[in-house]
Coordinates of N, CA and C in Angstrom, one line a residue:
X1 N 15.9 8.1 -18.2 CA 14.5 8.1 -18.6 C 13.6 8.1 -17.4
X2 N 12.6 9.2 -17.5 CA 11.8 9.3 -16.4 C 10.3 8.6 -16.8
X3 N 9.9 7.6 -15.8 CA 8.7 6.9 -16.2 C 7.7 7.5 -15.3
X4 N 6.6 8.1 -15.7 CA 5.6 8.8 -14.9 C 4.6 7.7 -14.5
X5 N 4.3 7.7 -13.3 CA 3.4 6.8 -12.7 C 1.9 7.5 -12.5
X6 N 0.9 7.0 -13.0 CA -0.4 7.7 -12.9 C -1.2 6.9 -11.8
X7 N -2.1 7.8 -11.2 CA -3.0 7.0 -10.1 C -3.9 5.9 -10.8
X8 N -4.0 4.8 -10.2 CA -4.9 3.8 -10.6 C -6.1 3.6 -9.6
X9 N -7.3 3.9 -10.2 CA -8.6 3.7 -9.3 C -9.2 2.5 -9.9
X10 N -8.6 1.4 -9.4 CA -9.2 0.2 -10.0 C -9.7 -0.9 -8.9
X11 N -10.4 -0.2 -7.9 CA -11.1 -0.9 -6.9 C -10.7 -0.9 -5.6
X12 N -9.6 -0.2 -5.1 CA -9.2 0.0 -3.8 C -8.8 1.4 -3.5
X13 N -9.5 2.4 -3.9 CA -9.3 3.8 -3.5 C -10.6 4.5 -3.1
X14 N -10.5 5.8 -2.8 CA -11.6 6.6 -2.3 C -12.5 6.9 -3.6
X15 N -11.9 6.9 -4.7 CA -12.7 7.0 -6.0 C -13.6 5.9 -6.2
X16 N -13.2 4.6 -5.9 CA -13.9 3.5 -6.0 C -15.0 3.5 -4.8
X17 N -14.6 4.0 -3.7 CA -15.7 4.1 -2.6 C -16.8 5.0 -2.9
X18 N -16.5 6.2 -3.6 CA -17.5 7.2 -4.0 C -18.4 6.4 -5.1
X19 N -17.7 5.5 -6.0 CA -18.5 4.8 -7.0 C -19.6 4.0 -6.3
X20 N -19.2 3.4 -5.2 CA -20.2 2.5 -4.4 C -21.3 3.4 -3.9
X21 N -21.0 4.7 -3.4 CA -22.0 5.6 -3.0 C -22.9 6.0 -4.2
X22 N -22.3 6.2 -5.3 CA -23.2 6.6 -6.5 C -24.0 5.6 -6.8
X23 N -23.6 4.3 -6.8 CA -24.6 3.1 -7.1 C -25.7 3.0 -6.1
X24 N -25.3 3.2 -4.9 CA -26.4 3.2 -3.8 C -27.4 4.1 -4.1
X25 N -27.1 5.4 -4.6 CA -28.0 6.5 -5.0 C -28.5 6.3 -6.3
X26 N -28.3 5.1 -7.0 CA -28.8 4.8 -8.3 C -28.2 5.9 -9.4
X27 N -26.9 6.3 -9.3 CA -26.3 7.1 -10.2 C -25.2 6.3 -10.8
X28 N -25.1 6.4 -12.2 CA -24.1 5.6 -12.9 C -22.7 6.3 -12.7
X29 N -21.6 5.3 -12.5 CA -20.2 6.0 -12.4 C -19.4 5.2 -13.5
X30 N -18.4 5.9 -14.0 CA -17.5 5.3 -15.0 C -16.5 4.5 -14.2
X31 N -16.4 4.6 -12.9 CA -15.3 3.9 -12.1 C -15.9 2.7 -11.6
X32 N -15.0 1.7 -11.4 CA -15.4 0.5 -10.6 C -15.8 0.8 -9.2
X33 N -16.7 0.1 -8.6 CA -17.0 0.2 -7.2 C -15.9 -0.4 -6.3
X34 N -15.9 0.0 -5.1 CA -14.9 -0.6 -4.3 C -15.1 -2.0 -4.1
X35 N -13.9 -2.7 -4.3 CA -14.0 -4.2 -4.5 C -14.6 -4.9 -3.2
X36 N -14.4 -4.2 -2.1 CA -15.0 -4.8 -0.8 C -16.2 -4.3 -0.4
X37 N -16.9 -3.4 -1.2 CA -18.0 -2.6 -0.7 C -18.9 -2.2 -2.0
X38 N -19.5 -3.2 -2.5 CA -20.3 -2.9 -3.7 C -21.8 -2.5 -3.4
X39 N -22.5 -2.1 -4.4 CA -23.9 -1.6 -4.1 C -24.7 -2.7 -3.5
X40 N -24.5 -3.9 -3.9 CA -25.3 -4.9 -3.3 C -25.1 -5.1 -1.8
X41 N -23.9 -4.7 -1.3 CA -23.7 -4.7 0.3 C -24.3 -3.6 0.9
X42 N -24.8 -2.5 0.2 CA -25.3 -1.4 0.7 C -26.9 -1.4 0.4
X43 N -27.3 -2.1 -0.6 CA -28.8 -1.9 -1.1 C -29.7 -2.1 -0.1
X44 N -29.5 -2.9 1.0 CA -30.5 -3.2 2.1 C -30.5 -2.1 3.1
X45 N -29.6 -1.2 3.1 CA -29.4 -0.1 4.1 C -30.5 0.9 3.8
X46 N -31.0 1.4 4.9 CA -31.8 2.7 4.8 C -31.1 3.9 5.1
X47 N -29.9 3.8 5.7 CA -29.1 4.9 6.0 C -27.6 4.5 5.7
X48 N -26.9 5.2 4.8 CA -25.4 5.0 4.5 C -24.7 6.2 5.0
X49 N -23.9 6.0 6.0 CA -23.3 7.3 6.5 C -21.7 7.2 6.3
X50 N -21.2 8.1 5.5 CA -19.8 8.2 5.2 C -19.2 9.4 6.0
X51 N -18.2 9.1 6.9 CA -17.7 10.1 7.6 C -16.2 10.1 7.2
X52 N -15.8 11.4 6.8 CA -14.4 11.6 6.3 C -13.7 12.5 7.4
X53 N -12.7 11.8 8.2 CA -11.9 12.5 9.1 C -10.6 12.8 8.6
X54 N -10.5 14.2 8.2 CA -9.3 14.6 7.5 C -8.0 14.1 8.2
X55 N -7.2 13.6 7.4 CA -5.8 13.2 7.8 C -5.7 12.0 8.8
X56 N -6.8 11.4 9.1 CA -6.8 10.2 9.9 C -6.4 9.0 8.9
X57 N -5.2 8.5 8.9 CA -4.8 7.5 8.1 C -4.6 6.2 8.7
X58 N -4.7 5.1 8.0 CA -4.7 3.8 8.4 C -3.4 3.4 9.3
X59 N -2.3 3.9 8.7 CA -1.0 3.7 9.5 C -0.9 4.2 10.9
X60 N -1.7 5.5 10.9 CA -1.5 6.2 12.3 C -2.4 5.5 13.3
X61 N -3.7 5.0 13.0 CA -4.5 4.2 13.8 C -3.7 3.0 14.2
X62 N -3.1 2.2 13.2 CA -2.5 1.0 13.5 C -1.3 1.2 14.4
X63 N -0.7 2.3 14.5 CA 0.6 2.5 15.2 C 0.1 3.0 16.7
X64 N -0.9 3.9 16.7 CA -1.3 4.7 18.0 C -2.5 4.2 18.6
X65 N -3.2 3.5 18.0 CA -4.7 3.3 18.6 C -5.2 1.9 18.5
X66 N -4.3 1.0 18.7 CA -4.8 -0.5 18.5 C -6.0 -0.8 19.6
X67 N -5.9 -0.1 20.6 CA -7.1 -0.5 21.6 C -8.2 0.3 21.5
X68 N -8.5 1.1 20.3 CA -9.6 1.9 20.2 C -10.7 1.2 19.6
X69 N -12.0 1.9 19.7 CA -13.2 1.3 19.1 C -13.1 1.3 17.6
X70 N -12.4 2.3 16.9 CA -12.3 2.4 15.6 C -11.4 1.2 15.0
X71 N -10.3 1.0 15.7 CA -9.4 0.0 15.2 C -10.1 -1.4 15.3
X72 N -10.8 -1.7 16.4 CA -11.4 -3.1 16.6 C -12.4 -3.2 15.5
X73 N -12.9 -2.2 14.9 CA -14.0 -2.3 13.8 C -13.3 -2.1 12.4
X74 N -12.1 -2.0 12.4 CA -11.4 -1.7 11.0 C -11.5 -3.0 10.2
X75 N -11.9 -2.8 9.0 CA -12.1 -3.8 8.0 C -10.9 -4.0 7.0
X76 N -10.5 -2.8 6.5 CA -9.5 -2.8 5.5 C -9.0 -1.4 5.2
X77 N -7.9 -1.2 4.4 CA -7.4 0.1 4.1 C -7.6 0.3 2.7
X78 N -7.9 1.7 2.2 CA -7.8 1.8 0.8 C -7.0 3.1 0.5
X79 N -6.8 3.4 -0.7 CA -5.8 4.4 -1.2 C -6.7 5.7 -1.2
X80 N -6.0 6.8 -1.1 CA -6.6 8.1 -1.4 C -6.6 8.6 -2.8
X81 N -7.3 9.5 -3.3 CA -7.2 10.0 -4.6 C -5.7 10.8 -4.7
X82 N -5.3 11.2 -5.8 CA -4.0 12.0 -5.9 C -4.3 13.2 -6.6
X83 N -3.6 14.3 -6.0 CA -2.9 14.4 -4.8 C -3.8 14.3 -3.5
X84 N -3.3 13.9 -2.6 CA -4.1 13.6 -1.3 C -4.2 14.9 -0.4
X85 N -4.3 16.0 -1.0 CA -4.6 17.2 -0.1 C -6.1 17.3 0.3
X86 N -6.3 18.2 1.3 CA -7.7 18.4 1.9 C -8.7 18.8 0.9
X87 N -8.4 19.9 0.1 CA -9.2 20.5 -0.9 C -9.5 19.4 -2.0
X88 N -8.5 18.6 -2.3 CA -8.7 17.8 -3.4 C -9.5 16.6 -3.0
X89 N -9.3 16.1 -1.8 CA -10.0 14.8 -1.4 C -11.5 15.3 -1.1
X90 N -11.7 16.4 -0.6 CA -13.2 16.8 -0.2 C -13.9 17.0 -1.5
X91 N -13.2 17.7 -2.6 CA -14.0 17.9 -3.9 C -14.2 16.6 -4.5
X92 N -13.4 15.7 -4.5 CA -13.7 14.3 -5.0 C -14.8 13.7 -4.2
X93 N -15.0 13.8 -2.9 CA -16.1 13.3 -2.3 C -17.4 14.1 -2.6
X94 N -17.3 15.3 -2.9 CA -18.4 16.2 -3.2 C -18.9 16.0 -4.6
X95 N -18.0 15.9 -5.5 CA -18.3 15.8 -7.0 C -18.5 14.3 -7.5
X96 N -17.9 13.5 -6.7 CA -17.8 12.1 -7.1 C -17.1 12.0 -8.4
X97 N -16.0 12.7 -8.5 CA -15.0 12.7 -9.7 C -13.5 12.7 -9.2
X98 N -12.7 12.4 -10.1 CA -11.2 12.4 -9.8 C -10.7 13.8 -9.8
X99 N -9.5 14.1 -9.1 CA -8.8 15.3 -9.2 C -8.6 15.7 -10.7
X100 N -8.2 14.8 -11.5 CA -7.9 15.2 -13.0 C -9.1 15.8 -13.6
X101 N -10.3 15.5 -13.1 CA -11.6 16.0 -13.7 C -12.1 17.2 -13.1
X102 N -12.1 17.3 -11.7 CA -12.5 18.4 -11.0 C -11.5 19.5 -10.9
X103 N -10.2 19.3 -10.9 CA -9.1 20.1 -11.0 C -8.8 21.0 -9.8
X104 N -9.3 20.7 -8.6 CA -9.1 21.4 -7.3 C -8.0 20.6 -6.7
X105 N -6.8 21.1 -6.8 CA -5.6 20.3 -6.4 C -4.8 20.8 -5.2
X106 N -5.4 21.7 -4.5 CA -4.8 22.1 -3.3 C -5.6 23.2 -2.4
X107 N -5.2 23.4 -1.3 CA -5.9 24.4 -0.4 C -5.7 25.9 -1.1
X108 N -4.5 26.2 -1.5 CA -4.2 27.4 -2.3 C -4.0 27.2 -3.7
X109 N -4.7 27.9 -4.5 CA -4.6 27.8 -5.9 C -4.5 29.2 -6.6
X110 N -3.6 29.3 -7.6 CA -3.5 30.6 -8.3 C -4.7 30.6 -9.3
X111 N -5.4 31.8 -9.4 CA -6.3 31.9 -10.5 C -6.0 33.2 -11.5
X112 N -5.8 32.7 -12.6 CA -5.4 33.7 -13.7 C -6.7 34.7 -13.9
X113 N -7.8 34.2 -13.6 CA -9.0 35.2 -13.8 C -8.9 36.5 -12.9
X114 N -8.5 36.3 -11.7 CA -8.4 37.4 -11.0 C -6.9 37.7 -10.6
X115 N -6.1 36.9 -11.0 CA -4.5 37.0 -10.7 C -4.3 37.1 -9.2
X116 N -5.0 36.3 -8.5 CA -4.8 36.0 -7.1 C -4.5 34.6 -6.7
X117 N -3.9 34.3 -5.7 CA -4.0 33.0 -5.0 C -5.2 32.9 -4.0
X118 N -5.9 32.0 -4.3 CA -7.1 31.7 -3.7 C -7.1 30.6 -2.7
X119 N -7.7 30.8 -1.4 CA -7.9 29.7 -0.6 C -9.1 29.1 -0.9
X120 N -9.2 27.9 -1.4 CA -10.4 27.2 -2.2 C -11.6 27.2 -1.2
X121 N -11.5 26.5 -0.1 CA -12.6 26.2 0.8 C -13.3 27.4 1.3
X122 N -12.6 28.3 2.0 CA -13.3 29.5 2.5 C -13.6 30.6 1.3
X123 N -13.0 30.3 0.1 CA -13.0 31.1 -1.1 C -12.7 32.6 -0.8
X124 N -11.4 32.7 -0.3 CA -11.0 34.0 0.0 C -9.5 34.2 -0.5
X125 N -9.1 35.5 -0.7 CA -7.8 35.9 -0.9 C -6.7 35.3 0.1
X126 N -5.7 34.7 -0.5 CA -4.8 34.0 0.6 C -4.2 35.0 1.6
X127 N -3.8 36.1 1.1 CA -2.9 37.0 2.0 C -3.9 37.9 2.6
X128 N -4.8 38.6 1.9 CA -5.8 39.7 2.3 C -6.8 39.2 3.0
X129 N -7.2 37.8 2.8 CA -8.4 37.2 3.4 C -9.7 37.8 3.1
X130 N -9.6 38.5 1.9 CA -10.8 39.2 1.3 C -11.7 38.2 0.6
X131 N -13.0 38.3 0.8 CA -14.0 37.3 0.3 C -14.0 37.6 -1.3
X132 N -14.2 36.5 -2.0 CA -14.1 36.6 -3.5 C -15.4 36.6 -4.1
X133 N -16.5 36.7 -3.3 CA -17.8 36.7 -4.0 C -18.1 37.7 -5.0
X134 N -17.5 38.9 -4.8 CA -17.7 40.1 -5.6 C -16.9 40.1 -6.8
X135 N -15.8 39.3 -6.9 CA -14.8 39.2 -7.8 C -15.0 38.1 -8.8
X136 N -15.1 36.9 -8.3 CA -15.4 35.8 -9.2 C -16.1 34.7 -8.4
X137 N -17.0 34.0 -9.1 CA -17.7 32.9 -8.6 C -17.1 31.6 -8.9
X138 N -17.3 30.6 -7.9 CA -16.6 29.4 -8.0 C -17.0 28.6 -9.4
X139 N -18.3 28.8 -9.8 CA -18.7 28.2 -11.1 C -18.1 28.6 -12.3
X140 N -17.2 29.9 -12.2 CA -16.5 30.4 -13.2 C -15.3 29.5 -13.3
X141 N -14.8 28.8 -12.3 CA -13.5 28.0 -12.4 C -13.8 26.5 -12.4
X142 N -14.9 26.2 -11.6 CA -15.1 24.6 -11.4 C -15.5 23.9 -12.7
X143 N -15.0 22.7 -12.9 CA -15.2 21.9 -14.1 C -16.3 20.9 -13.8
X144 N -16.5 20.6 -12.5 CA -17.5 19.5 -12.3 C -18.5 20.0 -11.2
X145 N -19.7 19.3 -11.1 CA -20.6 19.6 -10.3 C -20.9 18.3 -9.5
X146 N -21.8 18.5 -8.5 CA -22.2 17.2 -7.8 C -23.4 16.6 -8.6
X147 N -23.8 15.3 -8.1 CA -24.9 14.7 -8.9 C -26.0 14.3 -7.8
X148 N -26.1 15.2 -6.7 CA -27.1 15.0 -5.8 C -28.7 15.1 -6.3
X149 N -28.8 15.9 -7.3 CA -30.2 16.0 -7.8 C -30.6 14.9 -8.6
X150 N -29.6 14.0 -8.9 CA -30.0 12.7 -9.6 C -30.1 11.6 -8.8
X151 N -29.9 11.9 -7.4 CA -30.1 10.7 -6.4 C -31.5 10.4 -6.2
X152 N -31.7 9.0 -6.0 CA -33.0 8.6 -5.6 C -33.1 8.4 -4.1
X153 N -32.1 8.8 -3.3 CA -32.1 8.8 -2.0 C -32.0 10.2 -1.5
X154 N -32.4 10.5 -0.2 CA -32.2 11.8 0.3 C -30.7 11.9 0.7
X155 N -30.2 13.2 0.4 CA -28.7 13.4 0.6 C -28.5 14.5 1.7
X156 N -27.8 14.1 2.8 CA -27.4 15.0 3.9 C -25.9 15.3 3.9
X157 N -25.5 16.6 4.2 CA -24.1 16.9 4.1 C -23.9 17.5 5.5
X158 N -22.9 17.1 6.3 CA -22.7 17.5 7.7 C -21.2 18.2 7.6
X159 N -21.2 19.6 7.8 CA -19.9 20.2 7.5 C -19.8 21.3 8.6
X160 N -18.6 21.9 8.7 CA -18.3 23.0 9.7 C -19.2 24.2 9.4
X161 N -19.7 24.6 10.5 CA -20.6 25.9 10.4 C -20.1 27.0 9.8
X162 N -18.7 27.2 10.1 CA -18.1 28.5 9.5 C -17.8 28.4 7.9
X163 N -17.9 27.2 7.4 CA -17.7 27.1 6.1 C -19.2 26.6 5.3
X164 N -20.1 26.5 6.1 CA -21.4 25.9 5.6 C -21.9 26.8 4.5
X165 N -21.9 28.1 4.5 CA -22.5 28.9 3.6 C -21.5 29.6 2.6
X166 N -20.4 29.1 2.6 CA -19.1 29.5 1.7 C -19.5 29.3 0.2
X167 N -19.1 30.1 -0.7 CA -19.3 30.0 -2.1 C -19.0 28.6 -2.5
X168 N -17.9 28.0 -2.0 CA -17.5 26.6 -2.3 C -18.6 25.6 -2.0
X169 N -19.1 25.6 -0.7 CA -20.1 24.8 -0.3 C -21.5 24.9 -1.0
X170 N -21.8 26.1 -1.2 CA -23.1 26.3 -1.9 C -23.2 25.8 -3.3
X171 N -22.0 25.8 -3.9 CA -21.8 25.2 -5.3 C -21.8 23.8 -5.3
X172 N -20.8 23.2 -4.5 CA -20.6 21.8 -4.5 C -21.6 21.0 -3.7
X173 N -22.3 21.6 -2.9 CA -23.4 20.8 -2.0 C -24.7 21.2 -2.4
X174 N -24.9 21.8 -3.5 CA -26.3 22.3 -4.0 C -27.1 20.9 -4.2
X175 N -28.4 21.2 -3.8 CA -29.4 20.0 -4.0 C -29.3 19.0 -2.8
X176 N -28.4 19.2 -1.8 CA -28.3 18.4 -0.6 C -28.8 19.2 0.6
X177 N -29.2 18.6 1.6 CA -29.6 19.3 2.9 C -28.2 19.3 3.6
X178 N -27.8 20.7 3.9 CA -26.5 20.9 4.6 C -26.7 21.3 6.0
X179 N -26.1 20.6 6.8 CA -26.2 20.9 8.3 C -24.8 21.2 8.8
X180 N -24.7 22.4 9.5 CA -23.5 22.8 10.1 C -23.4 22.4 11.5
X181 N -22.1 22.1 12.0 CA -21.8 21.8 13.3 C -20.9 22.8 14.0
X182 N -20.8 22.9 15.3 CA -20.0 23.9 16.1 C -18.9 23.2 16.6
X183 N -19.0 22.0 17.1 CA -17.9 21.3 17.9 C -18.0 19.8 17.5
X184 N -17.2 19.0 18.1 CA -17.2 17.6 18.0 C -18.5 17.0 18.4
X185 N -19.1 17.2 19.7 CA -20.2 16.6 20.0 C -21.5 17.0 19.0
X186 N -21.4 18.2 18.5 CA -22.4 18.6 17.6 C -22.3 18.1 16.2
X187 N -21.1 17.7 15.9 CA -20.9 17.0 14.6 C -21.6 15.6 14.6
X188 N -21.4 14.9 15.7 CA -22.0 13.6 15.9 C -23.5 13.7 16.0
X189 N -23.9 14.8 16.7 CA -25.3 15.0 16.8 C -26.1 15.2 15.7
X190 N -25.4 16.0 14.8 CA -26.0 16.2 13.3 C -26.1 15.0 12.4
X191 N -25.1 14.1 12.7 CA -25.1 12.8 12.0 C -26.3 12.0 12.5
X192 N -26.5 12.0 13.8 CA -27.6 11.3 14.4 C -28.9 11.8 14.0
X193 N -29.0 13.2 13.9 CA -30.2 13.9 13.6 C -30.6 13.5 12.0
X194 N -29.6 13.3 11.2 CA -29.8 13.0 9.8 C -30.4 11.7 9.7
X195 N -29.8 10.8 10.5 CA -30.3 9.3 10.5 C -31.8 9.2 10.7
X196 N -32.2 10.0 11.8 CA -33.5 9.9 12.2 C -34.5 11.0 11.6
X197 N -33.9 11.8 10.5 CA -34.8 12.9 10.1 C -36.0 12.5 9.2
X198 N -35.9 11.3 8.7 CA -37.1 10.8 8.1 C -36.9 9.3 8.0
X199 N -38.0 8.8 7.4 CA -38.1 7.2 7.1 C -37.6 6.9 5.9
X200 N -37.2 7.9 5.0 CA -36.8 7.6 3.7 C -35.2 7.2 3.7
X201 N -34.9 6.5 2.7 CA -33.5 6.0 2.5 C -32.6 7.4 2.2
X202 N -31.4 7.2 2.9 CA -30.6 8.4 3.0 C -29.0 8.0 2.7
X203 N -28.4 9.0 2.1 CA -27.0 9.0 2.1 C -26.4 10.3 2.8
X204 N -25.7 10.0 3.8 CA -25.2 11.0 4.8 C -23.6 11.1 4.6
X205 N -23.2 12.2 4.3 CA -21.7 12.5 4.3 C -21.4 13.6 5.3
X206 N -20.4 13.1 6.1 CA -20.1 14.1 7.2 C -18.6 14.3 7.1
X207 N -18.1 15.5 7.3 CA -16.6 15.9 7.1 C -16.2 16.5 8.5
X208 N -15.1 16.0 9.1 CA -14.5 16.5 10.3 C -13.0 16.9 9.9
X209 N -12.7 18.1 10.4 CA -11.4 18.7 9.9 C -10.3 18.9 11.0
X210 N -10.7 18.9 12.3 CA -9.7 19.3 13.3 C -8.7 18.2 13.5
X211 N -8.8 17.1 13.1 CA -7.7 16.1 13.2 C -6.5 16.5 12.3
X212 N -6.8 17.0 11.2 CA -5.9 17.4 10.2 C -5.2 18.8 10.7
X213 N -6.0 19.8 11.4 CA -5.5 20.8 11.9 C -4.5 20.6 13.0
X214 N -4.8 19.7 13.9 CA -3.9 19.4 15.0 C -2.7 18.7 14.6
X215 N -2.8 17.9 13.4 CA -1.6 17.3 12.9 C -0.6 18.3 12.4
X216 N -1.2 19.3 11.8 CA -0.3 20.4 11.2 C 0.4 21.2 12.3
X217 N -0.5 21.5 13.4 CA 0.0 22.3 14.4 C 0.9 21.8 15.5
X218 N 0.6 20.4 15.8 CA 1.3 19.8 16.8 C 2.3 18.6 16.4
X219 N 1.9 18.0 15.2 CA 2.7 16.9 14.8 C 1.8 15.5 15.0
X220 N 2.1 14.6 14.1 CA 1.3 13.4 14.1 C 1.6 12.5 15.4
X221 N 2.5 12.7 16.1 CA 2.8 11.9 17.3 C 2.7 12.7 18.5
X222 N 1.9 13.8 18.5 CA 1.8 14.6 19.6 C 0.7 14.2 20.5
X223 N 0.7 14.5 21.9 CA -0.2 14.2 22.8 C -1.5 14.9 22.5
X224 N -1.5 16.1 21.9 CA -2.8 16.7 21.5 C -3.5 16.1 20.5
X225 N -2.9 15.5 19.6 CA -3.4 14.7 18.4 C -4.1 13.4 19.1
X226 N -3.4 12.9 19.9 CA -3.8 11.4 20.5 C -4.9 11.6 21.4
X227 N -5.0 12.7 22.1 CA -6.3 13.0 22.9 C -7.4 13.4 22.0
X228 N -7.2 14.1 21.0 CA -8.2 14.3 20.2 C -8.8 13.1 19.4
X229 N -8.0 12.2 19.0 CA -8.5 10.8 18.6 C -9.3 10.3 19.6
X230 N -8.8 10.1 20.8 CA -9.5 9.5 21.9 C -11.0 10.1 22.0
X231 N -11.2 11.3 21.8 CA -12.5 12.0 21.9 C -13.3 11.6 20.6
X232 N -12.6 11.5 19.4 CA -13.4 11.2 18.3 C -13.9 9.6 18.4
X233 N -12.9 8.8 18.9 CA -13.1 7.4 19.1 C -14.5 7.3 20.1
X234 N -14.4 8.0 21.2 CA -15.4 8.0 22.1 C -16.8 8.3 21.5
X235 N -17.0 9.3 20.6 CA -18.0 9.8 20.1 C -18.5 8.8 19.0
X236 N -17.6 8.2 18.1 CA -18.0 7.2 17.2 C -18.7 6.0 17.9
X237 N -18.1 5.6 19.0 CA -18.7 4.4 19.7 C -20.0 4.8 20.2
X238 N -20.3 6.0 20.8 CA -21.5 6.5 21.3 C -22.6 6.5 20.1
X239 N -22.1 7.1 19.1 CA -23.1 7.2 18.0 C -23.5 5.9 17.4
X240 N -22.6 4.8 17.5 CA -22.9 3.6 17.1 C -24.1 2.9 17.9
X241 N -23.9 3.2 19.2 CA -24.9 2.7 20.2 C -26.4 3.4 19.8
X242 N -26.3 4.7 19.6 CA -27.5 5.5 19.4 C -28.2 5.2 18.2
X243 N -27.6 4.7 17.2 CA -28.1 4.4 15.8 C -28.3 2.8 15.6
X244 N -27.9 2.0 16.7 CA -27.7 0.6 16.6 C -28.9 -0.1 16.0
X245 N -30.1 0.4 16.3 CA -31.3 -0.3 15.9 C -31.9 0.3 14.6
X246 N -31.2 1.1 14.0 CA -31.6 1.7 12.7 C -30.9 0.7 11.5
X247 N -31.5 0.9 10.3 CA -31.0 0.0 9.3 C -30.0 0.8 8.4

């Protein structure tokens, strides 16, 4: 007898973290807020910055980076949405819904509409690398949208410049101010710029992908990945100093 276990988003997952972000933006969510970070913990903040470092997981930091700035400020660990692929997680953060709702389950997905395997984020043919804009629009496949137009806070998205104007980003980041970055220093610079962009309350979501790329190309215990973490850690500490006197 096979017993199927389903994901549980009952207070300690990224879905619950997103529910806390929704509440901060005065948007109702059908999911419980993160048990250790409710809307009352965020309500006093003028700027809420959520940084997603793809593939940087709790156990890795605990094993390889106990002397780091990030580890010293670590509060707790939470679970990812399931499946925990890049495209799935990013779409959960963009739509504020679960994978079973938004249905983006991997980097490569077969589309019966065009009978191709599609690379979701760049929105291109997997083999031919052909742009799909002239063949199919993402809104023909997507089942969920974002809720940024309902937010009572300004919404900023910091993403890779090469994907900033992709069909995927244009659809899922609609109604937000999207800023592209070129490299790691620019990534943190754009976050800082967003914080100081206005005196209005803001929700800032920033996504960095090179940690995941290096994990795939060199391995999770590689010197290349550890050096890259040191760079990320350095820039996080510098950013915290630069925005220290903001709320």
